[in-house]
Short mmCIF file of C-alpha atoms in Angstrom, two decimals:
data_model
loop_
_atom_site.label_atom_id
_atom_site.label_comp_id
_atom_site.label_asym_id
_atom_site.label_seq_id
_atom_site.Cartn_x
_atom_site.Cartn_y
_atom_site.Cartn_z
CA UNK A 1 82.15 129.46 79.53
CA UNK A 2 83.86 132.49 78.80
CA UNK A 3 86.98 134.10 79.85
CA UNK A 4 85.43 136.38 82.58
CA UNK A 5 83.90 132.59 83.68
CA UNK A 6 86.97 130.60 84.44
CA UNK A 7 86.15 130.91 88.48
CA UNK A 8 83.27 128.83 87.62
CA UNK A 9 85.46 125.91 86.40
CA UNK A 10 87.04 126.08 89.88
CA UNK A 11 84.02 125.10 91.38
CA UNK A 12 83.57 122.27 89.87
CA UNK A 13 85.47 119.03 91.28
CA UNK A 14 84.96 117.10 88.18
CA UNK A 15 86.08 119.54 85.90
CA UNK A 16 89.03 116.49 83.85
CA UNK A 17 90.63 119.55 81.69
CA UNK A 18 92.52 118.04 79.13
CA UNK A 19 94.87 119.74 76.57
CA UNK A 20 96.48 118.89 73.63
CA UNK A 21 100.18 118.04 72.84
CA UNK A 22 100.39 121.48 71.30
CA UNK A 23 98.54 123.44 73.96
CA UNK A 24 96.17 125.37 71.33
CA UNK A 25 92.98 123.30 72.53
CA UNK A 26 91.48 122.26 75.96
CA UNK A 27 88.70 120.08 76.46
CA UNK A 28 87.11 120.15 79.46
CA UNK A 29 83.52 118.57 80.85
CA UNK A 30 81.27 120.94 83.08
CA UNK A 31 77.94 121.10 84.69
CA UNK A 32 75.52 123.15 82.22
CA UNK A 33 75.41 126.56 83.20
CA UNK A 34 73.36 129.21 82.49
CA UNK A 35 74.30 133.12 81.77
CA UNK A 36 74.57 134.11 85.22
CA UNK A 37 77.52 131.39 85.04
CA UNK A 38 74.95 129.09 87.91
CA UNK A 39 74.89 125.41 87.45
CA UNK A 40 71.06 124.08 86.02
CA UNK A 41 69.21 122.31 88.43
CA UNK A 42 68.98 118.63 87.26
CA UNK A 43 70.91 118.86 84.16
CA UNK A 44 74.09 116.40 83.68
CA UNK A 45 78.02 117.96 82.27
CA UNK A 46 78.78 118.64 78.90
CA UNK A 47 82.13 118.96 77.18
CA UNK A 48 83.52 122.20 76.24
CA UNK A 49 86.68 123.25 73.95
CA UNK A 50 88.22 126.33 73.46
CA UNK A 51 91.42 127.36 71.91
CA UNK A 52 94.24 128.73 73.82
CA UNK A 53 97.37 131.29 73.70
CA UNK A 54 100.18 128.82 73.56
CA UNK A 55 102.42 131.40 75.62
CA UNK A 56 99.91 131.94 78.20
CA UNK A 57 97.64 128.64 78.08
CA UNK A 58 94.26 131.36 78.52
CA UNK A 59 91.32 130.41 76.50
CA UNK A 60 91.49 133.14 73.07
CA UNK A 61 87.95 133.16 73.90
CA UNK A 62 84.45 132.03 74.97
CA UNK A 63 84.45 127.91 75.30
CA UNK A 64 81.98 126.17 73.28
CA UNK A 65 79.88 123.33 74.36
CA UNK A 66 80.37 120.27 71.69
CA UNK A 67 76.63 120.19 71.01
CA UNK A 68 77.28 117.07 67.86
CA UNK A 69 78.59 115.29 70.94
CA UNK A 70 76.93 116.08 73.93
CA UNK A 71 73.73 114.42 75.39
CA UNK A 72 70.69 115.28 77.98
CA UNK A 73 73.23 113.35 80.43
CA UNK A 74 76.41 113.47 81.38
CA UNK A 75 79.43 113.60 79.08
CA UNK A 76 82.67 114.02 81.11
CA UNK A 77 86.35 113.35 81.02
CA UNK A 78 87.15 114.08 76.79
CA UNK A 79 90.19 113.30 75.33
CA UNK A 80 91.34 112.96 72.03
CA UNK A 81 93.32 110.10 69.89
CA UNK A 82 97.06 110.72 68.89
CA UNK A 83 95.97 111.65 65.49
CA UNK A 84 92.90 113.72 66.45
CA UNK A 85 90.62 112.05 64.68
CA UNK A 86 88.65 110.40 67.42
CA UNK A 87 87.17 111.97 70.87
CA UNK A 88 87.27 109.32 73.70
CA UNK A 89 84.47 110.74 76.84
CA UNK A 90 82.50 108.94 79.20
CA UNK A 91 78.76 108.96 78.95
CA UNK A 92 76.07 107.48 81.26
CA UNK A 93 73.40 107.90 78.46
CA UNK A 94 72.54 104.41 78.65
CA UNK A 95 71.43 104.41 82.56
CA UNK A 96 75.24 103.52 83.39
CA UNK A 97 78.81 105.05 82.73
CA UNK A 98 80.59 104.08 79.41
CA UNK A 99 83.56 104.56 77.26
CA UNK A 100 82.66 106.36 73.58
CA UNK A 101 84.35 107.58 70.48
CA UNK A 102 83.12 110.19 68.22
CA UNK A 103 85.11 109.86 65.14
CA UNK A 104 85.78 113.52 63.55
CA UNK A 105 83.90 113.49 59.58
#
């Protein structure tokens, strides 16, 4: 997702943006999508972060998937801890929705 993309997050109903207390990074989960900004057929939603402008809340530039997190299936509705260490998403990589934590190294 880039800048010139963010219509494509509109069309998405499960998009669960989420921003940090000091509005420099949003996390957000979206269907994969390929350069033509279409959704793949049969693929799940991955998370995304970018930074943003603090004064305008725009992404600085193109949002990258979290690929040490992500999984063939769907990841959806990040968040992080109060201390940013952690990232709390739901995951149905085990055949059903669950709550994980990837703890930052």
């Amino acid at each position: 997702l880039d800048i010139g993309q963010l219509d494509c997050l509109a069309s998405d109903p499960d998009l669960a943006p989420w921003v940090t207390s000091n509005g420099k990074t949003l996390l957000v989960s979206h269907a994969r999508l390929d350069s033509s900004c279409k959704a793949i057929a049969g693929q799940g939603k991955d998370i995304y972060t970018a930074l943003l402008q603090p004064e305008t809340g725009l992404p600085t530039a193109a949002a990258l998937p979290m690929n040490d997190v992500n999984s063939p299936t769907n990841d959806v509705e990040p968040s992080f801890s109060a201390d940013m260490c952690d990232l709390y998403f739901a995951s149905d990589r085990d055949g059903k929705y669950a709550l994980y934590r990837a703890h930052r190294r």
